[in-house]
Amino acid sequence: MAAGASLTDARSAELYRRAVRVLPGGVNSPVRAMRAIGRDPLFVQRAHGAELIDVDGNRYVDYVCSWGPLIHGHAHPEILAAIADAAAAGTTFGAPTAGEVELAEEVARRVPSVEMLRMTSSGTEAAMSAIRLARAATGREKLLKFAGAYHGHVDGLLAQAGSGLATQALPSSPGVPAAATANTLIVDWNDAEGVRAATAEHEFAAILCEPYPANMGLVPPAESFLELLRERADATGALLVFDEVISGFRLAAGGAQELTGVTPDLTIMGKVIGGGLPAAAYGGPRSLMELVAPAGAVYQAGTLSGNPLAVAAGLATLRMLDDAAYAHLAARTERLAAGLREAAGDRPVQVVTAPGLLTVFFSAEPVRDYAGAQACDLEGHAAWCRALLARGVYPPPSQFEAWFPSLAHDHEHLERTFDAAAAAFAEVL
Ligand SMILES: *Cc1c(COP(=O)(O)O)cnc(C)c1O
């Protein structure tokens, strides 16, 4: 078999035996455990570009890329150098640095709706804080969110959330008080009537969405659906909040709002903005952001927010993302999709893309919403993922996630992927 064939996973198995004794499920974030595809996790030794090497020496073409931050691939020399330079000057100060100003200016230049931003350490915190701000600004408490959308693990948004929760089919999570989600209303994604009815009945602080949802698999917005959200927010006095933690700086320099031309009031950012280190942010017009402390009264803080290493990695990442890079990533994604469709042949499979994102749904029908994603052949998908891993291709190990092709995925990586995909399809479907 080709490079990457899992000849042995003895070292991963041994680490996993130790891990489950000291880490819940053996991991620090659920999807890494690979339970959705019915196998044990692989422990990573190192990675470079588009390739990941596990502790047993097996090589994989990596389509997880840390779930989105690594748009330039693993261990990019310019990003590593930026981190090393920053680290040499001290790792954290708890006082402002020039890099934070430069990163905020860089984001504002790319995303015109973001005049100001506040950095956090995770997308979860950014979502939590954006909601606090929306509630403070509107004097309202209710939120509209979409089934299958994931906005991190904050209590109030763990209602019909996607990502790891979709995988585990938990309606929400034990430990989340009913009161925390009582103000969260759920509508199906792409359900225009549902949005009209909910916004007619309730006064929302925010309509919150992933403009290109990628945590129930990738399910792009239907024609004029985002425009409807903008229109209903304006008509009812709600803020429109785009969670661009995945789509931001990936679909285009200015994210989904640039690609679609629909402008939100607040934007939640993460993943790419930290260049592989922990960083995220929320931002919007000065009139809203100056409500945040200490400019305003809405309290929000963080010991490591705007961390110098993360800022340096984020700046290095963004500065390499010019128009040519976005054109290249979009073309690579389409080439990947075309090859996967060819490998699938006439099997009941939908390959869905946006620039830099892709999902292979095991479904005869196009997937429009969370119910459609849940109706996929999850067993077939799981078997296909296991067969890909055995052939040196590392897909996101869940039907409810997106593939993250990077600028490091070259022609040869794609050809290896197509060969593995064809063989895997032949084995399982
Ligand atoms: C990953 C993700 C988050 C949460 O970010 P963390 O850094 O994992 O807390 C929020 N929203 C979306 C859309 C995401 O994909």
GROMACS .gro file of C-alpha atoms and ligand atoms in nm:
model
  444
    1MET     CA    1   0.000   0.000   0.000
    2ALA     CA    2   0.100   0.365  -0.043
    3ALA     CA    3   0.291   0.570   0.210
    4GLY     CA    4   0.093   0.603   0.528
    5ALA     CA    5  -0.056   0.256   0.545
    6SER     CA    6  -0.112   0.191   0.915
    7LEU     CA    7   0.132  -0.093   0.959
    8THR     CA    8   0.113  -0.052   1.333
    9ASP     CA    9  -0.040   0.183   1.583
   10ALA     CA   10   0.123   0.023   1.888
   11ARG     CA   11   0.264   0.350   2.026
   12SER     CA   12  -0.064   0.537   1.982
   13ALA     CA   13  -0.245   0.249   2.152
   14GLU     CA   14  -0.004   0.256   2.446
   15LEU     CA   15  -0.037   0.635   2.487
   16TYR     CA   16  -0.414   0.604   2.468
   17ARG     CA   17  -0.414   0.344   2.746
   18ARG     CA   18  -0.224   0.592   2.966
   19ALA     CA   19  -0.431   0.889   2.847
   20VAL     CA   20  -0.772   0.750   2.941
   21ARG     CA   21  -0.653   0.719   3.302
   22VAL     CA   22  -0.566   1.087   3.334
   23LEU     CA   23  -0.771   1.270   3.066
   24PRO     CA   24  -1.149   1.223   3.019
   25GLY     CA   25  -1.182   1.000   2.714
   26GLY     CA   26  -0.806   1.031   2.671
   27VAL     CA   27  -0.827   1.377   2.510
   28ASN     CA   28  -0.856   1.749   2.577
   29SER     CA   29  -1.132   1.808   2.320
   30PRO     CA   30  -1.391   1.539   2.237
   31VAL     CA   31  -1.369   1.504   1.858
   32ARG     CA   32  -1.001   1.408   1.881
   33ALA     CA   33  -1.097   1.076   2.037
   34MET     CA   34  -1.235   0.956   1.697
   35ARG     CA   35  -1.531   0.785   1.864
   36ALA     CA   36  -1.765   0.898   1.585
   37ILE     CA   37  -1.574   0.678   1.343
   38GLY     CA   38  -1.540   0.390   1.584
   39ARG     CA   39  -1.166   0.379   1.640
   40ASP     CA   40  -0.903   0.493   1.888
   41PRO     CA   41  -0.717   0.821   1.841
   42LEU     CA   42  -0.380   0.860   1.676
   43PHE     CA   43  -0.117   1.048   1.873
   44VAL     CA   44   0.078   1.299   1.668
   45GLN     CA   45   0.457   1.308   1.666
   46ARG     CA   46   0.509   1.603   1.434
   47ALA     CA   47   0.374   1.769   1.123
   48HIS     CA   48   0.506   1.975   0.836
   49GLY     CA   49   0.313   2.146   0.557
   50ALA     CA   50   0.018   1.923   0.468
   51GLU     CA   51   0.166   1.612   0.630
   52LEU     CA   52   0.115   1.469   0.974
   53ILE     CA   53   0.331   1.193   1.123
   54ASP     CA   54   0.200   0.987   1.412
   55VAL     CA   55   0.402   0.838   1.698
   56ASP     CA   56   0.427   0.507   1.509
   57GLY     CA   57   0.583   0.680   1.209
   58ASN     CA   58   0.273   0.659   0.986
   59ARG     CA   59   0.239   0.955   0.748
   60TYR     CA   60  -0.089   1.119   0.656
   61VAL     CA   61  -0.211   1.396   0.427
   62ASP     CA   62  -0.382   1.605   0.694
   63TYR     CA   63  -0.725   1.758   0.623
   64VAL     CA   64  -0.795   1.855   0.984
   65CYS     CA   65  -0.509   2.107   1.012
   66SER     CA   66  -0.601   2.167   1.376
   67TRP     CA   67  -0.963   2.238   1.273
   68GLY     CA   68  -0.894   2.553   1.082
   69PRO     CA   69  -0.611   2.770   1.215
   70LEU     CA   70  -0.341   2.626   0.986
   71ILE     CA   71  -0.437   2.784   0.656
   72HIS     CA   72  -0.067   2.782   0.558
   73GLY     CA   73  -0.019   2.422   0.672
   74HIS     CA   74   0.186   2.297   0.967
   75ALA     CA   75   0.507   2.455   1.095
   76HIS     CA   76   0.528   2.728   0.831
   77PRO     CA   77   0.881   2.875   0.866
   78GLU     CA   78   0.767   3.240   0.867
   79ILE     CA   79   0.512   3.175   1.139
   80LEU     CA   80   0.760   2.976   1.347
   81ALA     CA   81   1.014   3.259   1.314
   82ALA     CA   82   0.755   3.518   1.422
   83ILE     CA   83   0.669   3.309   1.729
   84ALA     CA   84   1.038   3.255   1.815
   85ASP     CA   85   1.114   3.627   1.785
   86ALA     CA   86   0.817   3.714   2.006
   87ALA     CA   87   0.908   3.449   2.263
   88ALA     CA   88   1.266   3.576   2.287
   89ALA     CA   89   1.127   3.912   2.402
   90GLY     CA   90   0.910   3.755   2.674
   91THR     CA   91   0.600   3.539   2.655
   92THR     CA   92   0.338   3.754   2.830
   93PHE     CA   93   0.332   4.086   3.009
   94GLY     CA   94  -0.021   4.169   3.117
   95ALA     CA   95   0.040   4.510   2.959
   96PRO     CA   96  -0.024   4.633   2.605
   97THR     CA   97   0.214   4.564   2.314
   98ALA     CA   98   0.255   4.707   1.964
   99GLY     CA   99   0.159   4.373   1.806
  100GLU     CA  100  -0.196   4.396   1.939
  101VAL     CA  101  -0.242   4.733   1.772
  102GLU     CA  102  -0.096   4.603   1.446
  103LEU     CA  103  -0.320   4.294   1.448
  104ALA     CA  104  -0.633   4.500   1.520
  105GLU     CA  105  -0.540   4.739   1.237
  106GLU     CA  106  -0.479   4.446   1.002
  107VAL     CA  107  -0.820   4.294   1.086
  108ALA     CA  108  -0.999   4.628   1.048
  109ARG     CA  109  -0.837   4.673   0.707
  110ARG     CA  110  -0.965   4.332   0.594
  111VAL     CA  111  -1.307   4.337   0.757
  112PRO     CA  112  -1.464   4.683   0.713
  113SER     CA  113  -1.749   4.611   0.959
  114VAL     CA  114  -1.487   4.561   1.232
  115GLU     CA  115  -1.371   4.909   1.330
  116MET     CA  116  -1.258   4.790   1.671
  117LEU     CA  117  -1.203   4.453   1.828
  118ARG     CA  118  -1.130   4.290   2.161
  119MET     CA  119  -0.909   3.982   2.170
  120THR     CA  120  -0.975   3.670   2.377
  121SER     CA  121  -0.795   3.335   2.403
  122SER     CA  122  -1.065   3.115   2.247
  123GLY     CA  123  -1.359   3.135   2.010
  124THR     CA  124  -1.584   3.025   2.295
  125GLU     CA  125  -1.489   3.331   2.499
  126ALA     CA  126  -1.531   3.558   2.197
  127ALA     CA  127  -1.884   3.424   2.134
  128MET     CA  128  -1.975   3.453   2.502
  129SER     CA  129  -1.852   3.811   2.512
  130ALA     CA  130  -2.018   3.916   2.185
  131ILE     CA  131  -2.349   3.797   2.324
  132ARG     CA  132  -2.299   3.989   2.646
  133LEU     CA  133  -2.231   4.298   2.437
  134ALA     CA  134  -2.536   4.241   2.216
  135ARG     CA  135  -2.756   4.204   2.523
  136ALA     CA  136  -2.611   4.515   2.682
  137ALA     CA  137  -2.651   4.718   2.363
  138THR     CA  138  -3.012   4.617   2.300
  139GLY     CA  139  -3.136   4.579   2.658
  140ARG     CA  140  -3.283   4.245   2.549
  141GLU     CA  141  -3.201   3.890   2.654
  142LYS     CA  142  -3.323   3.650   2.386
  143LEU     CA  143  -3.100   3.493   2.122
  144LEU     CA  144  -3.190   3.327   1.795
  145LYS     CA  145  -2.950   3.053   1.692
  146PHE     CA  146  -2.966   2.780   1.431
  147ALA     CA  147  -2.985   2.406   1.482
  148GLY     CA  148  -2.647   2.246   1.416
  149ALA     CA  149  -2.457   2.574   1.453
  150TYR     CA  150  -2.168   2.566   1.699
  151HIS     CA  151  -2.047   2.873   1.883
  152GLY     CA  152  -1.818   2.712   2.138
  153HIS     CA  153  -1.911   2.553   2.468
  154VAL     CA  154  -2.070   2.849   2.646
  155ASP     CA  155  -2.384   2.743   2.840
  156GLY     CA  156  -2.639   2.961   2.664
  157LEU     CA  157  -2.541   2.834   2.320
  158LEU     CA  158  -2.527   2.464   2.395
  159ALA     CA  159  -2.873   2.412   2.253
  160GLN     CA  160  -2.890   2.193   1.944
  161ALA     CA  161  -2.527   2.273   1.881
  162GLY     CA  162  -2.320   2.105   1.611
  163SER     CA  163  -1.957   1.989   1.609
  164GLY     CA  164  -1.863   1.743   1.886
  165LEU     CA  165  -2.215   1.761   2.024
  166ALA     CA  166  -2.367   1.660   1.693
  167THR     CA  167  -2.135   1.363   1.689
  168GLN     CA  168  -2.249   1.255   2.032
  169ALA     CA  169  -2.615   1.330   1.954
  170LEU     CA  170  -2.655   1.519   2.280
  171PRO     CA  171  -2.950   1.759   2.259
  172SER     CA  172  -2.748   1.983   2.487
  173SER     CA  173  -2.519   1.898   2.774
  174PRO     CA  174  -2.580   1.785   3.130
  175GLY     CA  175  -2.463   2.060   3.362
  176VAL     CA  176  -2.614   2.340   3.153
  177PRO     CA  177  -2.890   2.495   3.364
  178ALA     CA  178  -3.229   2.524   3.193
  179ALA     CA  179  -3.221   2.895   3.273
  180ALA     CA  180  -2.904   2.934   3.064
  181THR     CA  181  -3.073   2.820   2.744
  182ALA     CA  182  -3.425   2.945   2.827
  183ASN     CA  183  -3.354   3.263   2.630
  184THR     CA  184  -3.211   3.078   2.329
  185LEU     CA  185  -3.452   3.003   2.045
  186ILE     CA  186  -3.358   2.753   1.777
  187VAL     CA  187  -3.459   2.773   1.413
  188ASP     CA  188  -3.355   2.534   1.135
  189TRP     CA  189  -3.077   2.663   0.912
  190ASN     CA  190  -3.207   2.787   0.574
  191ASP     CA  191  -3.565   2.796   0.710
  192ALA     CA  192  -3.681   3.141   0.597
  193GLU     CA  193  -4.034   3.092   0.731
  194GLY     CA  194  -3.898   2.986   1.069
  195VAL     CA  195  -3.686   3.301   1.086
  196ARG     CA  196  -3.980   3.523   0.991
  197ALA     CA  197  -4.205   3.360   1.251
  198ALA     CA  198  -3.947   3.371   1.533
  199THR     CA  199  -3.853   3.735   1.469
  200ALA     CA  200  -4.220   3.835   1.450
  201GLU     CA  201  -4.292   3.674   1.785
  202HIS     CA  202  -3.979   3.755   1.992
  203GLU     CA  203  -3.763   4.059   2.057
  204PHE     CA  204  -3.411   3.925   2.010
  205ALA     CA  205  -3.089   4.083   2.130
  206ALA     CA  206  -2.910   3.896   1.854
  207ILE     CA  207  -2.958   3.674   1.556
  208LEU     CA  208  -2.645   3.461   1.575
  209CYS     CA  209  -2.523   3.245   1.290
  210GLU     CA  210  -2.223   3.087   1.127
  211PRO     CA  211  -2.270   3.253   0.785
  212TYR     CA  212  -2.122   2.939   0.629
  213PRO     CA  213  -2.204   2.675   0.892
  214ALA     CA  214  -1.924   2.420   0.907
  215ASN     CA  215  -1.998   2.239   1.234
  216MET     CA  216  -2.278   2.019   1.098
  217GLY     CA  217  -2.060   1.951   0.799
  218LEU     CA  218  -2.048   2.243   0.556
  219VAL     CA  219  -2.402   2.366   0.479
  220PRO     CA  220  -2.385   2.695   0.285
  221PRO     CA  221  -2.665   2.951   0.315
  222ALA     CA  222  -2.945   2.919   0.061
  223GLU     CA  223  -2.990   3.200  -0.190
  224SER     CA  224  -3.079   3.526  -0.008
  225PHE     CA  225  -3.099   3.359   0.336
  226LEU     CA  226  -2.828   3.581   0.490
  227GLU     CA  227  -2.996   3.885   0.335
  228LEU     CA  228  -3.317   3.778   0.510
  229LEU     CA  229  -3.134   3.762   0.845
  230ARG     CA  230  -2.997   4.113   0.789
  231GLU     CA  231  -3.341   4.242   0.694
  232ARG     CA  232  -3.517   4.079   0.993
  233ALA     CA  233  -3.252   4.206   1.235
  234ASP     CA  234  -3.294   4.561   1.105
  235ALA     CA  235  -3.674   4.541   1.108
  236THR     CA  236  -3.690   4.413   1.466
  237GLY     CA  237  -3.403   4.593   1.640
  238ALA     CA  238  -3.187   4.282   1.687
  239LEU     CA  239  -2.814   4.275   1.618
  240LEU     CA  240  -2.691   4.041   1.348
  241VAL     CA  241  -2.388   3.850   1.479
  242PHE     CA  242  -2.173   3.646   1.241
  243ASP     CA  243  -1.962   3.374   1.399
  244GLU     CA  244  -1.675   3.373   1.153
  245VAL     CA  245  -1.444   3.164   1.370
  246ILE     CA  246  -1.410   2.920   1.077
  247SER     CA  247  -1.511   3.132   0.777
  248GLY     CA  248  -1.314   3.442   0.877
  249PHE     CA  249  -0.989   3.504   0.684
  250ARG     CA  250  -1.056   3.174   0.503
  251LEU     CA  251  -1.343   3.218   0.254
  252ALA     CA  252  -1.194   3.555   0.159
  253ALA     CA  253  -0.968   3.821   0.313
  254GLY     CA  254  -1.279   3.964   0.480
  255GLY     CA  255  -1.446   3.627   0.545
  256ALA     CA  256  -1.803   3.528   0.460
  257GLN     CA  257  -1.920   3.888   0.488
  258GLU     CA  258  -1.694   3.983   0.199
  259LEU     CA  259  -1.788   3.674  -0.003
  260THR     CA  260  -2.165   3.728   0.040
  261GLY     CA  261  -2.185   4.107   0.070
  262VAL     CA  262  -2.400   4.074   0.384
  263THR     CA  263  -2.260   4.282   0.671
  264PRO     CA  264  -2.319   4.186   1.035
  265ASP     CA  265  -2.324   4.419   1.337
  266LEU     CA  266  -2.077   4.207   1.533
  267THR     CA  267  -1.824   3.950   1.413
  268ILE     CA  268  -1.673   3.664   1.614
  269MET     CA  269  -1.328   3.557   1.497
  270GLY     CA  270  -1.093   3.274   1.591
  271LYS     CA  271  -0.884   2.991   1.446
  272VAL     CA  272  -0.693   3.158   1.154
  273ILE     CA  273  -0.654   3.483   1.352
  274GLY     CA  274  -0.426   3.303   1.601
  275GLY     CA  275  -0.210   3.132   1.339
  276GLY     CA  276  -0.209   2.808   1.541
  277LEU     CA  277  -0.174   2.967   1.886
  278PRO     CA  278  -0.466   3.046   2.119
  279ALA     CA  279  -0.628   3.370   2.001
  280ALA     CA  280  -0.974   3.486   1.904
  281ALA     CA  281  -1.162   3.816   1.895
  282TYR     CA  282  -1.496   3.988   1.862
  283GLY     CA  283  -1.542   4.316   1.686
  284GLY     CA  284  -1.774   4.565   1.524
  285PRO     CA  285  -1.844   4.935   1.489
  286ARG     CA  286  -1.692   5.180   1.736
  287SER     CA  287  -2.041   5.267   1.867
  288LEU     CA  288  -2.088   4.909   1.993
  289MET     CA  289  -1.731   4.819   2.085
  290GLU     CA  290  -1.687   5.127   2.303
  291LEU     CA  291  -1.947   4.977   2.535
  292VAL     CA  292  -1.678   4.723   2.635
  293ALA     CA  293  -1.471   4.791   2.950
  294PRO     CA  294  -1.276   5.003   3.018
  295ALA     CA  295  -1.416   5.228   2.743
  296GLY     CA  296  -1.765   5.127   2.859
  297ALA     CA  297  -1.939   4.928   3.129
  298VAL     CA  298  -1.965   4.580   2.971
  299TYR     CA  299  -1.707   4.381   3.166
  300GLN     CA  300  -1.480   4.135   2.988
  301ALA     CA  301  -1.113   4.053   3.046
  302GLY     CA  302  -0.843   3.787   3.007
  303THR     CA  303  -0.499   3.722   3.157
  304LEU     CA  304  -0.357   3.596   2.826
  305SER     CA  305  -0.582   3.797   2.589
  306GLY     CA  306  -0.374   3.945   2.308
  307ASN     CA  307  -0.084   3.721   2.405
  308PRO     CA  308   0.232   3.836   2.222
  309LEU     CA  309   0.314   3.493   2.076
  310ALA     CA  310  -0.041   3.441   1.947
  311VAL     CA  311  -0.052   3.793   1.805
  312ALA     CA  312   0.279   3.737   1.626
  313ALA     CA  313   0.157   3.407   1.480
  314GLY     CA  314  -0.172   3.565   1.374
  315LEU     CA  315  -0.005   3.864   1.210
  316ALA     CA  316   0.242   3.643   1.021
  317THR     CA  317  -0.048   3.427   0.907
  318LEU     CA  318  -0.264   3.717   0.787
  319ARG     CA  319   0.022   3.899   0.614
  320MET     CA  320   0.084   3.599   0.387
  321LEU     CA  321  -0.286   3.587   0.291
  322ASP     CA  322  -0.301   3.809  -0.017
  323ASP     CA  323  -0.541   3.790  -0.314
  324ALA     CA  324  -0.321   3.533  -0.487
  325ALA     CA  325  -0.329   3.308  -0.178
  326TYR     CA  326  -0.711   3.317  -0.164
  327ALA     CA  327  -0.742   3.245  -0.537
  328HIS     CA  328  -0.500   2.956  -0.494
  329LEU     CA  329  -0.683   2.810  -0.193
  330ALA     CA  330  -1.020   2.834  -0.368
  331ALA     CA  331  -0.883   2.661  -0.678
  332ARG     CA  332  -0.718   2.389  -0.465
  333THR     CA  333  -1.046   2.326  -0.285
  334GLU     CA  334  -1.235   2.292  -0.614
  335ARG     CA  335  -0.969   2.056  -0.750
  336LEU     CA  336  -0.997   1.847  -0.431
  337ALA     CA  337  -1.375   1.838  -0.464
  338ALA     CA  338  -1.360   1.737  -0.831
  339GLY     CA  339  -1.123   1.450  -0.754
  340LEU     CA  340  -1.335   1.328  -0.464
  341ARG     CA  341  -1.651   1.340  -0.678
  342GLU     CA  342  -1.473   1.140  -0.945
  343ALA     CA  343  -1.358   0.887  -0.685
  344ALA     CA  344  -1.715   0.858  -0.553
  345GLY     CA  345  -1.855   0.792  -0.902
  346ASP     CA  346  -2.230   0.737  -0.887
  347ARG     CA  347  -2.238   0.653  -0.516
  348PRO     CA  348  -2.485   0.853  -0.302
  349VAL     CA  349  -2.235   1.117  -0.190
  350GLN     CA  350  -2.252   1.498  -0.188
  351VAL     CA  351  -1.924   1.690  -0.200
  352VAL     CA  352  -1.996   2.044  -0.077
  353THR     CA  353  -1.741   2.327  -0.090
  354ALA     CA  354  -1.670   2.687  -0.003
  355PRO     CA  355  -1.325   2.837  -0.060
  356GLY     CA  356  -1.095   2.648   0.179
  357LEU     CA  357  -1.372   2.423   0.317
  358LEU     CA  358  -1.525   2.095   0.205
  359THR     CA  359  -1.755   1.822   0.335
  360VAL     CA  360  -1.827   1.479   0.192
  361PHE     CA  361  -2.184   1.399   0.295
  362PHE     CA  362  -2.290   1.037   0.270
  363SER     CA  363  -2.634   1.133   0.143
  364ALA     CA  364  -2.830   1.084  -0.178
  365GLU     CA  365  -2.996   1.424  -0.126
  366PRO     CA  366  -2.839   1.768  -0.097
  367VAL     CA  367  -2.801   1.866   0.271
  368ARG     CA  368  -2.977   2.193   0.358
  369ASP     CA  369  -2.990   2.180   0.737
  370TYR     CA  370  -2.898   1.989   1.052
  371ALA     CA  371  -3.170   1.728   1.005
  372GLY     CA  372  -3.031   1.660   0.660
  373ALA     CA  373  -2.682   1.616   0.801
  374GLN     CA  374  -2.811   1.384   1.075
  375ALA     CA  375  -2.990   1.173   0.814
  376CYS     CA  376  -2.659   1.088   0.642
  377ASP     CA  377  -2.522   0.734   0.634
  378LEU     CA  378  -2.305   0.784   0.944
  379GLU     CA  379  -2.187   0.422   0.948
  380GLY     CA  380  -2.078   0.441   0.586
  381HIS     CA  381  -1.902   0.769   0.647
  382ALA     CA  382  -1.724   0.627   0.953
  383ALA     CA  383  -1.605   0.322   0.759
  384TRP     CA  384  -1.482   0.545   0.476
  385CYS     CA  385  -1.285   0.761   0.722
  386ARG     CA  386  -1.124   0.452   0.877
  387ALA     CA  387  -1.035   0.328   0.528
  388LEU     CA  388  -0.882   0.667   0.443
  389LEU     CA  389  -0.671   0.665   0.759
  390ALA     CA  390  -0.545   0.317   0.671
  391ARG     CA  391  -0.431   0.463   0.337
  392GLY     CA  392  -0.249   0.768   0.472
  393VAL     CA  393  -0.522   1.032   0.451
  394TYR     CA  394  -0.642   1.199   0.772
  395PRO     CA  395  -0.998   1.333   0.730
  396PRO     CA  396  -1.199   1.506   1.002
  397PRO     CA  397  -1.325   1.199   1.191
  398SER     CA  398  -1.692   1.297   1.193
  399GLN     CA  399  -1.970   1.361   0.940
  400PHE     CA  400  -2.044   1.686   1.123
  401GLU     CA  401  -1.717   1.862   1.049
  402ALA     CA  402  -1.548   2.020   0.748
  403TRP     CA  403  -1.223   1.933   0.575
  404PHE     CA  404  -0.964   2.211   0.595
  405PRO     CA  405  -0.745   2.206   0.285
  406SER     CA  406  -0.451   2.446   0.326
  407LEU     CA  407  -0.215   2.638   0.102
  408ALA     CA  408   0.040   2.360   0.171
  409HIS     CA  409  -0.173   2.093  -0.001
  410ASP     CA  410  -0.007   2.052  -0.340
  411HIS     CA  411  -0.081   1.847  -0.650
  412GLU     CA  412   0.091   1.539  -0.514
  413HIS     CA  413  -0.104   1.548  -0.186
  414LEU     CA  414  -0.428   1.570  -0.382
  415GLU     CA  415  -0.334   1.278  -0.609
  416ARG     CA  416  -0.256   1.065  -0.303
  417THR     CA  417  -0.592   1.168  -0.160
  418PHE     CA  418  -0.782   1.070  -0.475
  419ASP     CA  419  -0.618   0.726  -0.491
  420ALA     CA  420  -0.696   0.664  -0.123
  421ALA     CA  421  -1.052   0.794  -0.161
  422ALA     CA  422  -1.127   0.571  -0.460
  423ALA     CA  423  -0.992   0.264  -0.282
  424ALA     CA  424  -1.180   0.356   0.037
  425PHE     CA  425  -1.508   0.404  -0.151
  426ALA     CA  426  -1.459   0.067  -0.323
  427GLU     CA  427  -1.403  -0.094   0.016
  428VAL     CA  428  -1.705   0.048   0.199
  429LEU     CA  429  -1.981   0.153  -0.042
  430LIG     C1  430  -1.424   2.639   1.679
  430LIG     C2  431  -1.545   2.726   1.682
  430LIG     C3  432  -1.580   2.801   1.795
  430LIG     C4  433  -1.511   2.784   1.927
  430LIG     O1  434  -1.379   2.825   1.922
  430LIG     P1  435  -1.279   2.763   2.038
  430LIG     O2  436  -1.152   2.837   2.012
  430LIG     O3  437  -1.272   2.617   2.010
  430LIG     O4  438  -1.340   2.794   2.168
  430LIG     C5  439  -1.685   2.891   1.785
  430LIG     N1  440  -1.753   2.905   1.670
  430LIG     C6  441  -1.724   2.834   1.561
  430LIG     C7  442  -1.802   2.856   1.436
  430LIG     C8  443  -1.621   2.740   1.563
  430LIG     O5  444  -1.596   2.664   1.455
   0.00000   0.00000   0.00000
